[in-house]
Amino acid sequence: KKVKATAEPYLFYLPKMQERIAERLAIESGLRRALDEDQFVLYYQPKLDFSTLQIVGLEALIRWQHPEQGMIPPSRFIPILEETGLILKVGEWVLRRALDDAEYLSHQDIKVPRIAVNVSSLQLKQDNFVQVITRLVQARHASVVLDLEITESLLMEDVDININKLEALRHLGVKIMIDDFGTGYSSLSYIARLPIDALKIDRSFVENMTESPNSLSIVTSVISLAHSLNFKVIAEGVETEEQAKFLRLLRCDQVQGFLYGRPEPLHTIADRLIGNALQG
Ligand code: C2E
Ligand code: MG
Ligand code: MG
Ligand code: MG
């Protein structure tokens, strides 16, 4: 009787597990082909200076244009790229494409805003990370417009090594931002030691700030922390006028979110940048 009770759930779940494993393997082999077959694309989402409402930055966000499944969001494949180590190659592709796109924009006589690229833990951990970026940046004539977005938890591992790498990158003119700030567990004394330029307040706090006093406290504290350490602060995921009003009162420096623009392909963003320049 006992045996039956444990065996049954196992048999029940097995087909589902097999299905999941098969699906996972299919995604993995698809991802291996994706780079060779040029199936990744970068979308760009504007970051606006809050006082002028001009576009001062673009964040590059990867998508996978799957031949059968259509556009796949990064949440479904970045973790797999990280587990398989493929993120190193794809991450380098993202950096190169973002810099190529910046060069393309400058050839359209567009004043190119800074371009931010998200960096994965495995990339930052590579001994040659700084060399890879240096090579990519110095291969171009245009002045450096690259920003790197790194998540908080990642920076808190190997703090001393990371400080050296970040300092070398900043010497190149690359700006460093801590992404999804507020979701990790960083110590304030480490944050103060990090050579960074900006904090990005995580979307979850911005989303709740107008209803939840706790979220509002966090947003308020992050902005004053950033300013007292001489960092810029960017709010991500701004969707409503009410959130914008709060953020303005709190003196947030830059805003990003669906209220100001969704991530869009390069040519659409190029049109908007031309409009941006005419307005300004
Ligand atoms: P992230 O860097 O925090 O990027 C912000 C995400 O929030 C993006 O999702 C963006 O489309 C979304 N977003 C922006 N404004 C709003 C808003 O007002 N409302 C809502 N609901 N969402 C908003 P996306 O493009 O799906 O990217 C998700 C995450 O995937 C990124 O979070 C980043 O961690 C990762 N990612 C994207 N591209 C890359 C990449 O090239 N390399 C690496 N390593 N990670 C990437
Ligand atoms: Mg980001
Ligand atoms: Mg973010
Ligand atoms: Mg985020």
Short mmCIF file of C-alpha atoms and ligand atoms in Angstrom, two decimals:
data_model
loop_
_atom_site.label_atom_id
_atom_site.label_comp_id
_atom_site.label_asym_id
_atom_site.label_seq_id
_atom_site.Cartn_x
_atom_site.Cartn_y
_atom_site.Cartn_z
CA LYS A 1 0.00 0.00 0.00
CA LYS A 2 2.82 2.39 0.94
CA VAL A 3 4.67 1.74 -2.31
CA LYS A 4 1.61 2.56 -4.36
CA ALA A 5 1.14 5.93 -2.65
CA THR A 6 4.62 7.13 -3.56
CA ALA A 7 4.73 5.56 -7.01
CA GLU A 8 1.53 7.09 -8.26
CA PRO A 9 2.42 10.80 -8.12
CA TYR A 10 5.76 9.98 -9.70
CA LEU A 11 4.11 8.25 -12.65
CA PHE A 12 1.63 11.08 -12.87
CA TYR A 13 4.31 13.77 -13.20
CA LEU A 14 6.69 11.91 -15.47
CA PRO A 15 5.08 12.76 -18.85
CA LYS A 16 4.90 16.44 -17.94
CA MET A 17 8.52 16.45 -16.89
CA GLN A 18 9.56 14.73 -20.10
CA GLU A 19 7.61 17.29 -22.07
CA ARG A 20 9.34 20.11 -20.22
CA ILE A 21 12.78 18.60 -20.74
CA ALA A 22 12.08 18.15 -24.44
CA GLU A 23 10.91 21.76 -24.73
CA ARG A 24 13.98 22.98 -22.90
CA LEU A 25 16.30 20.98 -25.18
CA ALA A 26 14.52 22.38 -28.24
CA ILE A 27 15.02 25.96 -26.99
CA GLU A 28 18.65 25.22 -26.22
CA SER A 29 19.45 23.87 -29.67
CA GLY A 30 17.44 26.70 -31.21
CA LEU A 31 19.56 29.20 -29.27
CA ARG A 32 22.75 27.60 -30.52
CA ARG A 33 21.57 28.22 -34.10
CA ALA A 34 20.07 31.66 -33.40
CA LEU A 35 23.35 33.54 -33.43
CA ASP A 36 24.59 31.97 -36.71
CA GLU A 37 21.24 32.52 -38.35
CA ASP A 38 20.97 36.13 -37.20
CA GLN A 39 17.71 35.67 -35.27
CA PHE A 40 18.48 38.04 -32.40
CA VAL A 41 17.35 41.65 -32.60
CA LEU A 42 17.87 44.66 -30.40
CA TYR A 43 15.00 46.94 -29.45
CA TYR A 44 15.66 50.31 -27.89
CA GLN A 45 13.75 52.04 -25.12
CA PRO A 46 14.29 55.77 -24.51
CA LYS A 47 15.47 57.29 -21.23
CA LEU A 48 14.41 60.89 -20.78
CA ASP A 49 15.98 63.69 -18.83
CA PHE A 50 13.22 64.70 -16.46
CA SER A 51 13.83 68.43 -16.61
CA THR A 52 14.05 68.80 -20.42
CA LEU A 53 12.09 65.67 -21.45
CA GLN A 54 14.73 65.11 -24.14
CA ILE A 55 15.93 61.59 -24.90
CA VAL A 56 19.35 61.28 -23.26
CA GLY A 57 19.78 57.54 -23.47
CA LEU A 58 18.56 54.34 -25.10
CA GLU A 59 18.52 50.95 -23.44
CA ALA A 60 19.22 48.03 -25.76
CA LEU A 61 16.90 45.10 -25.01
CA ILE A 62 17.38 41.81 -26.79
CA ARG A 63 14.60 39.79 -28.46
CA TRP A 64 14.71 36.47 -30.24
CA GLN A 65 12.91 36.48 -33.57
CA HIS A 66 12.12 32.76 -33.68
CA PRO A 67 11.34 31.39 -37.17
CA GLU A 68 8.20 29.55 -35.95
CA GLN A 69 7.34 31.06 -32.58
CA GLY A 70 7.73 34.74 -33.40
CA MET A 71 9.22 37.29 -31.02
CA ILE A 72 10.44 35.68 -27.79
CA PRO A 73 11.12 37.96 -24.76
CA PRO A 74 14.47 37.81 -22.93
CA SER A 75 12.94 36.40 -19.73
CA ARG A 76 12.40 33.13 -21.61
CA PHE A 77 15.91 32.66 -22.94
CA ILE A 78 18.47 34.76 -20.99
CA PRO A 79 18.47 32.25 -18.09
CA ILE A 80 19.17 29.43 -20.56
CA LEU A 81 21.93 31.43 -22.25
CA GLU A 82 23.45 31.94 -18.81
CA GLU A 83 23.25 28.29 -17.78
CA THR A 84 24.80 27.09 -21.03
CA GLY A 85 27.48 29.79 -21.19
CA LEU A 86 26.13 30.93 -24.57
CA ILE A 87 25.54 34.35 -22.95
CA LEU A 88 29.23 35.15 -23.51
CA LYS A 89 28.90 35.01 -27.28
CA VAL A 90 25.45 36.55 -27.34
CA GLY A 91 26.53 39.25 -24.89
CA GLU A 92 29.39 40.19 -27.18
CA TRP A 93 27.00 40.26 -30.12
CA VAL A 94 24.74 42.65 -28.19
CA LEU A 95 27.64 44.99 -27.42
CA ARG A 96 28.84 45.00 -31.02
CA ARG A 97 25.37 45.50 -32.47
CA ALA A 98 24.55 48.31 -30.04
CA LEU A 99 27.76 50.15 -30.95
CA ASP A 100 27.14 49.54 -34.68
CA ASP A 101 23.63 50.92 -34.28
CA ALA A 102 25.01 53.99 -32.49
CA GLU A 103 27.36 54.51 -35.43
CA TYR A 104 24.49 54.09 -37.88
CA LEU A 105 22.50 56.75 -36.03
CA SER A 106 25.40 59.18 -36.10
CA HIS A 107 25.66 58.68 -39.88
CA GLN A 108 22.00 59.74 -40.14
CA ASP A 109 23.05 63.09 -38.69
CA ILE A 110 21.30 62.21 -35.47
CA LYS A 111 22.76 63.37 -32.20
CA VAL A 112 23.29 59.96 -30.67
CA PRO A 113 22.21 59.57 -27.07
CA ARG A 114 24.10 57.20 -24.79
CA ILE A 115 23.38 53.53 -25.42
CA ALA A 116 22.98 51.23 -22.42
CA VAL A 117 23.63 47.50 -22.65
CA ASN A 118 22.62 44.98 -19.98
CA VAL A 119 25.50 42.82 -18.81
CA SER A 120 25.19 39.34 -17.36
CA SER A 121 27.09 37.97 -14.36
CA LEU A 122 29.02 35.50 -16.47
CA GLN A 123 30.27 38.30 -18.72
CA LEU A 124 31.48 40.49 -15.87
CA LYS A 125 33.20 37.51 -14.26
CA GLN A 126 35.39 36.85 -17.32
CA ASP A 127 38.99 37.89 -16.79
CA ASN A 128 39.02 39.50 -20.24
CA PHE A 129 35.75 41.44 -19.81
CA VAL A 130 37.49 44.83 -19.77
CA GLN A 131 39.62 43.89 -22.80
CA VAL A 132 36.57 42.79 -24.78
CA ILE A 133 34.82 46.12 -24.14
CA THR A 134 38.00 48.11 -24.80
CA ARG A 135 38.49 46.38 -28.13
CA LEU A 136 34.89 46.98 -29.20
CA VAL A 137 34.91 50.62 -28.13
CA GLN A 138 38.29 51.48 -29.62
CA ALA A 139 37.44 49.89 -32.97
CA ARG A 140 35.13 52.84 -33.61
CA HIS A 141 35.75 56.46 -34.53
CA ALA A 142 32.77 57.93 -32.74
CA SER A 143 33.29 58.98 -29.16
CA VAL A 144 32.14 56.47 -26.59
CA VAL A 145 28.47 56.47 -25.86
CA LEU A 146 28.30 53.15 -24.05
CA ASP A 147 26.67 52.60 -20.67
CA LEU A 148 26.56 49.25 -18.91
CA GLU A 149 23.64 48.14 -16.73
CA ILE A 150 24.65 45.62 -14.10
CA THR A 151 22.33 44.15 -11.49
CA GLU A 152 22.91 44.87 -7.86
CA SER A 153 23.35 41.28 -6.63
CA LEU A 154 26.00 40.68 -9.25
CA LEU A 155 28.12 43.66 -8.25
CA MET A 156 28.14 42.58 -4.63
CA GLU A 157 29.97 39.35 -5.46
CA ASP A 158 33.75 39.83 -5.65
CA VAL A 159 33.43 43.51 -4.82
CA ASP A 160 37.17 44.25 -4.99
CA ILE A 161 37.69 42.65 -8.39
CA ASN A 162 34.61 44.42 -9.68
CA ILE A 163 35.83 47.81 -8.45
CA ASN A 164 38.99 47.39 -10.54
CA LYS A 165 37.07 46.37 -13.63
CA LEU A 166 34.55 49.19 -13.29
CA GLU A 167 37.32 51.75 -12.82
CA ALA A 168 39.05 50.57 -15.99
CA LEU A 169 35.79 50.80 -17.91
CA ARG A 170 35.07 54.30 -16.66
CA HIS A 171 38.51 55.38 -17.86
CA LEU A 172 37.29 54.40 -21.32
CA GLY A 173 34.30 56.73 -20.94
CA VAL A 174 31.84 53.94 -20.21
CA LYS A 175 29.22 54.78 -17.58
CA ILE A 176 28.07 52.19 -15.08
CA MET A 177 24.55 51.89 -13.73
CA ILE A 178 23.18 49.53 -11.14
CA ASP A 179 20.04 47.94 -12.56
CA ASP A 180 16.94 46.87 -10.60
CA PHE A 181 18.24 48.71 -7.56
CA GLY A 182 16.46 47.95 -4.31
CA THR A 183 15.85 44.26 -5.04
CA GLY A 184 19.25 43.04 -3.83
CA TYR A 185 20.86 43.07 -0.44
CA SER A 186 23.77 45.41 -0.91
CA SER A 187 25.48 46.98 2.01
CA LEU A 188 25.52 50.75 2.00
CA SER A 189 29.25 50.86 2.62
CA TYR A 190 29.86 48.79 -0.55
CA ILE A 191 27.56 50.95 -2.62
CA ALA A 192 29.51 54.01 -1.53
CA ARG A 193 32.79 52.37 -2.62
CA LEU A 194 31.63 51.33 -6.06
CA PRO A 195 32.78 53.49 -8.98
CA ILE A 196 29.37 53.90 -10.56
CA ASP A 197 27.40 56.67 -12.24
CA ALA A 198 23.76 55.89 -11.65
CA LEU A 199 21.18 53.80 -9.84
CA LYS A 200 18.09 52.51 -11.62
CA ILE A 201 15.15 52.12 -9.23
CA ASP A 202 13.48 48.80 -9.83
CA ARG A 203 10.15 48.88 -11.62
CA SER A 204 8.37 47.05 -8.78
CA PHE A 205 8.79 50.05 -6.44
CA VAL A 206 7.77 52.56 -9.10
CA GLU A 207 4.72 50.46 -9.90
CA ASN A 208 3.49 50.50 -6.29
CA MET A 209 4.73 53.87 -5.07
CA THR A 210 1.43 55.70 -5.49
CA GLU A 211 -0.50 53.12 -3.43
CA SER A 212 2.04 51.59 -1.08
CA PRO A 213 3.70 53.81 1.56
CA ASN A 214 6.51 51.25 1.82
CA SER A 215 7.31 51.44 -1.88
CA LEU A 216 7.16 55.23 -1.72
CA SER A 217 9.63 55.19 1.19
CA ILE A 218 11.99 53.00 -0.79
CA VAL A 219 11.82 55.24 -3.86
CA THR A 220 12.36 58.32 -1.69
CA SER A 221 15.34 56.75 0.09
CA VAL A 222 16.99 55.49 -3.09
CA ILE A 223 16.77 58.93 -4.69
CA SER A 224 18.27 60.68 -1.67
CA LEU A 225 20.92 57.97 -1.26
CA ALA A 226 21.91 58.33 -4.92
CA HIS A 227 22.12 62.09 -4.73
CA SER A 228 24.11 62.13 -1.51
CA LEU A 229 26.65 59.79 -3.15
CA ASN A 230 26.69 61.92 -6.31
CA PHE A 231 25.02 59.28 -8.50
CA LYS A 232 22.26 59.99 -10.97
CA VAL A 233 19.01 58.19 -10.43
CA ILE A 234 16.73 56.73 -13.08
CA ALA A 235 13.23 55.39 -12.49
CA GLU A 236 12.34 52.39 -14.66
CA GLY A 237 8.85 51.23 -15.56
CA VAL A 238 7.09 54.59 -15.32
CA GLU A 239 3.58 53.98 -16.69
CA THR A 240 1.30 56.71 -15.30
CA GLU A 241 1.20 60.50 -14.99
CA GLU A 242 0.69 60.07 -11.27
CA GLN A 243 3.94 58.14 -10.89
CA ALA A 244 5.67 60.81 -12.96
CA LYS A 245 4.29 63.54 -10.70
CA PHE A 246 5.64 61.81 -7.60
CA LEU A 247 9.03 61.22 -9.21
CA ARG A 248 9.26 64.85 -10.26
CA LEU A 249 8.55 66.03 -6.73
CA LEU A 250 11.24 63.66 -5.47
CA ARG A 251 13.74 65.09 -8.01
CA CYS A 252 14.42 61.90 -9.92
CA ASP A 253 16.92 62.70 -12.72
CA GLN A 254 15.78 60.44 -15.55
CA VAL A 255 12.68 58.45 -16.39
CA GLN A 256 12.05 55.41 -18.53
CA GLY A 257 8.85 53.49 -19.07
CA PHE A 258 5.82 52.90 -21.26
CA LEU A 259 4.55 56.43 -20.47
CA TYR A 260 7.53 57.80 -22.45
CA GLY A 261 8.10 55.01 -24.94
CA ARG A 262 8.17 51.25 -25.31
CA PRO A 263 11.19 49.36 -26.58
CA GLU A 264 11.16 49.75 -30.38
CA PRO A 265 13.23 48.66 -33.38
CA LEU A 266 16.14 50.86 -34.46
CA HIS A 267 14.40 52.57 -37.41
CA THR A 268 11.39 53.64 -35.30
CA ILE A 269 13.68 55.01 -32.61
CA ALA A 270 15.71 56.81 -35.28
CA ASP A 271 12.56 58.63 -36.44
CA ARG A 272 11.76 59.60 -32.89
CA LEU A 273 15.29 60.90 -32.33
CA ILE A 274 14.94 63.15 -35.37
CA GLY A 275 11.68 64.51 -33.88
CA ASN A 276 13.40 64.89 -30.53
CA ALA A 277 16.14 67.04 -32.07
CA LEU A 278 13.64 69.26 -33.93
CA GLN A 279 11.69 69.85 -30.74
CA GLY A 280 14.74 70.74 -28.72
P1 C2E B 1 15.80 45.32 -17.37
O1 C2E B 1 17.19 45.59 -17.82
O2 C2E B 1 15.43 45.74 -16.00
O3 C2E B 1 14.88 46.01 -18.47
C1 C2E B 1 13.63 46.58 -18.22
C2 C2E B 1 12.49 45.68 -18.66
O4 C2E B 1 11.25 46.29 -18.30
C3 C2E B 1 12.40 45.45 -20.16
O5 C2E B 1 11.82 44.16 -20.36
C4 C2E B 1 11.42 46.53 -20.58
O6 C2E B 1 10.74 46.23 -21.80
C5 C2E B 1 10.46 46.51 -19.44
N1 C2E B 1 9.78 47.79 -19.26
C6 C2E B 1 10.25 49.03 -19.50
N2 C2E B 1 9.35 49.97 -19.18
C7 C2E B 1 8.27 49.32 -18.70
C8 C2E B 1 6.99 49.76 -18.21
O7 C2E B 1 6.67 50.95 -18.14
N3 C2E B 1 6.13 48.77 -17.80
C9 C2E B 1 6.43 47.45 -17.87
N4 C2E B 1 5.53 46.57 -17.46
N5 C2E B 1 7.64 47.01 -18.34
C10 C2E B 1 8.54 47.93 -18.75
P2 C2E B 1 12.46 43.12 -21.39
O8 C2E B 1 12.89 43.81 -22.62
O9 C2E B 1 11.50 41.98 -21.49
O10 C2E B 1 13.78 42.66 -20.63
C11 C2E B 1 13.71 41.95 -19.43
C12 C2E B 1 15.08 41.76 -18.81
O11 C2E B 1 15.89 40.92 -19.64
C13 C2E B 1 15.87 43.05 -18.66
O12 C2E B 1 15.45 43.75 -17.50
C14 C2E B 1 17.28 42.52 -18.56
O13 C2E B 1 17.55 42.09 -17.25
C15 C2E B 1 17.23 41.29 -19.46
N6 C2E B 1 17.85 41.63 -20.77
C16 C2E B 1 17.30 42.24 -21.84
N7 C2E B 1 18.21 42.37 -22.84
C17 C2E B 1 19.37 41.84 -22.37
C18 C2E B 1 20.69 41.67 -22.92
O14 C2E B 1 21.01 42.08 -24.05
N8 C2E B 1 21.61 41.05 -22.14
C19 C2E B 1 21.31 40.62 -20.87
N9 C2E B 1 22.28 40.01 -20.16
N10 C2E B 1 20.10 40.77 -20.32
C20 C2E B 1 19.13 41.37 -21.06
MG MG B 2 18.41 47.14 -17.76
MG MG B 3 16.09 47.29 -14.90
MG MG B 4 14.16 45.03 -14.29
#
